[in-house]
Amino acid sequence: MQYKKVSHVLFDLDGLLLDSETLYTEAFTTVCAKYNKTFTWELKASLLGFQGHECAEKIVKTLDLPITKEEFMKECFKIYEVLFPKVQLMPGARKLVEHLHKKGVPIALATSSSKDSVDMKMQNHKYLLNLFHHLTMGSSDPEVTKGKPDPAIFLVCASRFPDKPKPENCLVFEDAVNGVKAACAANMQVVVVPDPRIDSTLLQDATVVLKSLEDFEPQLFGLPAYD
Ligand SMILES: [Mg+2]
């Protein structure tokens, strides 16, 4: 397959640059267990890419928890405060973001998380956040009306580069099926680095599927190669 050249790159955060999905799973599992409910992988997979309140709503509804989504979020937040300061970057994340930044490729963050959540998770990785031209944080951004798989977040994020690139000139990095769908709906190419448990037939629309960010070859998309 021939890939189209791109000029701008948009990054998802959770599960792509940051090994945070395991921590969300831990928090959701703990809160659900408190009400004698099991937080399954199938439910987890269906939530990837959702905004915080969308996750809470779906979990409370699917497992019929005897609490409101606001209460669920509050209980999770207490666990996040303990877990998130320790979150690690995914293999290859720092190298890729630093490389594109150094070579002058415009890059931005397009995450479904809120600003507060990003601040908490990135407190030990602030250096990396400073390399992005801008941060689009869906859960706290009034212009991002819907979470992934809706394309809003990627379209809003691309529109905030000063030269306003066309969607087809943007490359998205994602780890989730909902993220791949959102990128495709935005008419952008998408590199996906999925959790290995994700059914590969759900990733057919991705431009490239990689095992690790370390395997990405920028020159395939007309971006500067590693030195
Ligand atoms: Mg993600």
Short mmCIF file of C-alpha atoms and ligand atoms in Angstrom, two decimals:
data_model
loop_
_atom_site.label_atom_id
_atom_site.label_comp_id
_atom_site.label_asym_id
_atom_site.label_seq_id
_atom_site.Cartn_x
_atom_site.Cartn_y
_atom_site.Cartn_z
CA MET A 1 0.00 0.00 0.00
CA GLN A 2 1.17 3.48 -0.88
CA TYR A 3 0.86 5.97 1.94
CA LYS A 4 0.08 9.62 1.29
CA LYS A 5 2.54 12.25 2.43
CA VAL A 6 1.51 14.20 5.50
CA SER A 7 2.64 17.52 6.98
CA HIS A 8 1.07 17.51 10.46
CA VAL A 9 0.77 14.84 13.16
CA LEU A 10 -1.92 14.39 15.84
CA PHE A 11 -1.36 12.17 18.86
CA ASP A 12 -3.80 10.40 21.14
CA LEU A 13 -2.54 10.24 24.73
CA ASP A 14 -3.97 7.39 26.83
CA GLY A 15 -2.68 3.98 25.80
CA LEU A 16 -0.70 5.52 22.93
CA LEU A 17 1.91 7.86 24.40
CA LEU A 18 1.07 7.07 28.00
CA ASP A 19 0.67 3.67 29.63
CA SER A 20 -2.45 4.89 31.42
CA GLU A 21 -5.12 2.49 30.17
CA THR A 22 -3.93 -0.15 32.66
CA LEU A 23 -4.46 2.40 35.45
CA TYR A 24 -7.96 3.29 34.25
CA THR A 25 -8.74 -0.43 34.19
CA GLU A 26 -7.44 -0.76 37.75
CA ALA A 27 -9.59 2.14 38.96
CA PHE A 28 -12.76 0.97 37.15
CA THR A 29 -12.23 -2.63 38.35
CA THR A 30 -11.84 -1.48 41.96
CA VAL A 31 -14.98 0.68 41.96
CA CYS A 32 -17.08 -1.97 40.19
CA ALA A 33 -15.87 -4.68 42.62
CA LYS A 34 -17.07 -2.55 45.51
CA TYR A 35 -20.59 -3.13 44.15
CA ASN A 36 -19.91 -6.82 43.40
CA LYS A 37 -19.66 -6.24 39.65
CA THR A 38 -16.95 -7.40 37.26
CA PHE A 39 -15.36 -4.89 34.90
CA THR A 40 -14.64 -7.04 31.84
CA TRP A 41 -12.21 -6.64 28.94
CA GLU A 42 -15.15 -6.47 26.51
CA LEU A 43 -16.56 -3.48 28.38
CA LYS A 44 -13.10 -1.92 28.63
CA ALA A 45 -12.50 -2.26 24.87
CA SER A 46 -15.82 -0.59 24.09
CA LEU A 47 -14.83 2.46 26.19
CA LEU A 48 -11.43 3.19 24.61
CA GLY A 49 -11.53 6.69 23.16
CA PHE A 50 -14.59 7.80 25.13
CA GLN A 51 -14.63 10.98 27.20
CA GLY A 52 -14.68 10.53 31.01
CA HIS A 53 -18.39 11.10 31.52
CA GLU A 54 -19.22 8.82 28.57
CA CYS A 55 -17.18 5.99 30.19
CA ALA A 56 -18.87 6.51 33.55
CA GLU A 57 -22.33 6.53 32.00
CA LYS A 58 -21.74 3.33 30.02
CA ILE A 59 -20.21 1.44 32.97
CA VAL A 60 -22.97 2.43 35.40
CA LYS A 61 -25.64 1.48 32.84
CA THR A 62 -24.06 -1.75 31.55
CA LEU A 63 -23.27 -3.16 35.01
CA ASP A 64 -26.35 -1.63 36.61
CA LEU A 65 -24.35 -0.03 39.43
CA PRO A 66 -26.47 1.47 42.25
CA ILE A 67 -24.76 4.89 41.91
CA THR A 68 -24.92 7.84 39.53
CA LYS A 69 -22.26 8.44 36.89
CA GLU A 70 -21.11 11.48 38.89
CA GLU A 71 -20.63 9.31 41.99
CA PHE A 72 -18.78 6.74 39.90
CA MET A 73 -16.44 9.43 38.56
CA LYS A 74 -15.83 10.77 42.06
CA GLU A 75 -14.85 7.34 43.37
CA CYS A 76 -12.54 6.78 40.39
CA PHE A 77 -10.94 10.18 40.87
CA LYS A 78 -9.80 9.25 44.38
CA ILE A 79 -7.99 6.26 42.90
CA TYR A 80 -6.53 8.33 40.02
CA GLU A 81 -4.92 10.68 42.53
CA VAL A 82 -2.89 7.75 43.84
CA LEU A 83 -2.15 5.98 40.56
CA PHE A 84 -1.61 8.69 37.95
CA PRO A 85 1.49 10.41 39.29
CA LYS A 86 3.38 7.15 38.62
CA VAL A 87 2.23 6.63 35.02
CA GLN A 88 4.97 5.78 32.50
CA LEU A 89 5.40 6.69 28.83
CA MET A 90 4.91 3.92 26.25
CA PRO A 91 8.02 2.52 24.53
CA GLY A 92 9.15 4.80 21.69
CA ALA A 93 6.78 7.66 22.63
CA ARG A 94 9.41 10.10 23.81
CA LYS A 95 11.75 9.32 20.93
CA LEU A 96 9.07 9.88 18.27
CA VAL A 97 7.63 13.10 19.72
CA GLU A 98 11.10 14.55 20.30
CA HIS A 99 12.18 13.60 16.78
CA LEU A 100 9.20 15.22 15.03
CA HIS A 101 9.53 18.33 17.18
CA LYS A 102 13.27 18.61 16.50
CA LYS A 103 12.66 18.30 12.75
CA GLY A 104 10.03 21.04 12.82
CA VAL A 105 7.01 18.85 12.06
CA PRO A 106 3.91 20.50 13.58
CA ILE A 107 2.50 18.13 16.22
CA ALA A 108 -0.49 18.38 18.55
CA LEU A 109 -2.22 16.32 21.20
CA ALA A 110 -5.81 15.17 20.55
CA THR A 111 -7.00 13.43 23.70
CA SER A 112 -10.47 12.71 25.00
CA SER A 113 -9.22 13.44 28.53
CA SER A 114 -9.90 16.72 30.34
CA LYS A 115 -7.27 19.32 31.16
CA ASP A 116 -7.29 18.35 34.86
CA SER A 117 -6.77 14.71 33.96
CA VAL A 118 -3.94 15.50 31.53
CA ASP A 119 -2.26 17.71 34.15
CA MET A 120 -2.44 14.89 36.70
CA LYS A 121 -1.14 12.20 34.35
CA MET A 122 1.61 14.32 32.81
CA GLN A 123 2.96 15.89 36.01
CA ASN A 124 6.19 13.91 35.61
CA HIS A 125 6.28 14.28 31.81
CA LYS A 126 5.72 18.03 31.41
CA TYR A 127 8.72 18.31 29.15
CA LEU A 128 6.96 16.21 26.54
CA LEU A 129 3.74 18.27 26.66
CA ASN A 130 5.75 21.41 25.92
CA LEU A 131 6.82 19.96 22.55
CA PHE A 132 3.28 20.05 21.15
CA HIS A 133 2.07 23.12 19.26
CA HIS A 134 -1.22 22.81 21.12
CA LEU A 135 -3.23 20.42 23.27
CA THR A 136 -6.83 19.58 22.40
CA MET A 137 -8.46 17.99 25.45
CA GLY A 138 -11.93 16.79 24.53
CA SER A 139 -13.57 16.39 27.93
CA SER A 140 -12.91 20.03 28.83
CA ASP A 141 -13.09 21.61 25.36
CA PRO A 142 -16.46 23.16 24.46
CA GLU A 143 -15.71 22.86 20.72
CA VAL A 144 -15.31 19.09 20.97
CA THR A 145 -18.98 18.24 21.21
CA LYS A 146 -18.65 14.43 21.14
CA GLY A 147 -16.01 11.84 22.02
CA LYS A 148 -14.38 9.44 19.55
CA PRO A 149 -15.56 7.72 17.28
CA ASP A 150 -16.94 11.13 16.34
CA PRO A 151 -14.30 12.95 14.24
CA ALA A 152 -14.81 16.28 16.07
CA ILE A 153 -11.65 16.10 18.19
CA PHE A 154 -9.32 15.56 15.23
CA LEU A 155 -11.00 18.20 13.06
CA VAL A 156 -10.92 20.77 15.89
CA CYS A 157 -7.30 19.87 16.70
CA ALA A 158 -6.16 20.24 13.05
CA SER A 159 -7.98 23.56 12.70
CA ARG A 160 -5.89 25.02 15.54
CA PHE A 161 -2.61 24.88 13.65
CA PRO A 162 -1.98 28.38 12.26
CA ASP A 163 -1.70 27.08 8.68
CA LYS A 164 -4.93 25.04 9.03
CA PRO A 165 -3.87 21.82 7.26
CA LYS A 166 -6.40 19.82 5.26
CA PRO A 167 -7.43 16.59 7.01
CA GLU A 168 -5.72 14.48 4.33
CA ASN A 169 -2.41 16.13 5.25
CA CYS A 170 -2.71 15.03 8.88
CA LEU A 171 -1.54 11.74 10.35
CA VAL A 172 -3.18 10.43 13.54
CA PHE A 173 -1.59 8.07 16.09
CA GLU A 174 -4.10 6.00 18.05
CA ASP A 175 -4.38 2.86 20.17
CA ALA A 176 -8.16 2.39 20.10
CA VAL A 177 -10.80 1.20 17.65
CA ASN A 178 -12.91 4.27 18.41
CA GLY A 179 -9.88 6.44 17.65
CA VAL A 180 -9.30 4.73 14.30
CA LYS A 181 -12.96 5.27 13.42
CA ALA A 182 -12.74 8.94 14.41
CA ALA A 183 -9.60 9.50 12.32
CA CYS A 184 -11.13 7.77 9.28
CA ALA A 185 -14.32 9.80 9.67
CA ALA A 186 -12.12 12.91 9.71
CA ASN A 187 -10.51 11.73 6.43
CA MET A 188 -7.08 11.37 8.05
CA GLN A 189 -4.58 8.51 7.77
CA VAL A 190 -4.11 6.67 11.05
CA VAL A 191 -1.31 4.61 12.58
CA VAL A 192 -2.66 2.35 15.30
CA VAL A 193 -0.64 0.71 18.07
CA PRO A 194 -3.38 -1.41 19.65
CA ASP A 195 -3.60 -3.34 22.87
CA PRO A 196 -2.72 -6.88 21.63
CA ARG A 197 -6.08 -8.14 22.94
CA ILE A 198 -8.01 -6.02 20.42
CA ASP A 199 -9.60 -8.08 17.65
CA SER A 200 -7.56 -7.22 14.54
CA THR A 201 -10.64 -7.36 12.29
CA LEU A 202 -11.80 -4.18 14.04
CA LEU A 203 -8.66 -2.37 12.86
CA GLN A 204 -9.05 -2.99 9.12
CA ASP A 205 -9.62 0.68 8.37
CA ALA A 206 -6.31 1.75 9.95
CA THR A 207 -3.59 2.84 7.52
CA VAL A 208 -0.89 0.96 9.47
CA VAL A 209 -1.04 -1.36 12.49
CA LEU A 210 2.14 -1.48 14.61
CA LYS A 211 3.17 -3.53 17.65
CA SER A 212 5.07 -0.56 19.10
CA LEU A 213 5.67 3.12 18.39
CA GLU A 214 9.32 2.07 18.10
CA ASP A 215 8.47 0.37 14.79
CA PHE A 216 7.20 3.55 13.10
CA GLU A 217 9.10 4.68 10.00
CA PRO A 218 8.42 8.41 9.50
CA GLN A 219 9.75 8.45 5.92
CA LEU A 220 6.87 6.20 4.76
CA PHE A 221 4.60 9.23 5.20
CA GLY A 222 7.06 11.79 3.83
CA LEU A 223 8.16 12.82 7.32
CA PRO A 224 11.87 13.26 8.19
CA ALA A 225 13.60 9.93 8.94
CA TYR A 226 15.40 9.31 12.21
CA ASP A 227 19.05 10.36 12.06
MG MG B 1 -6.08 6.05 23.55
#
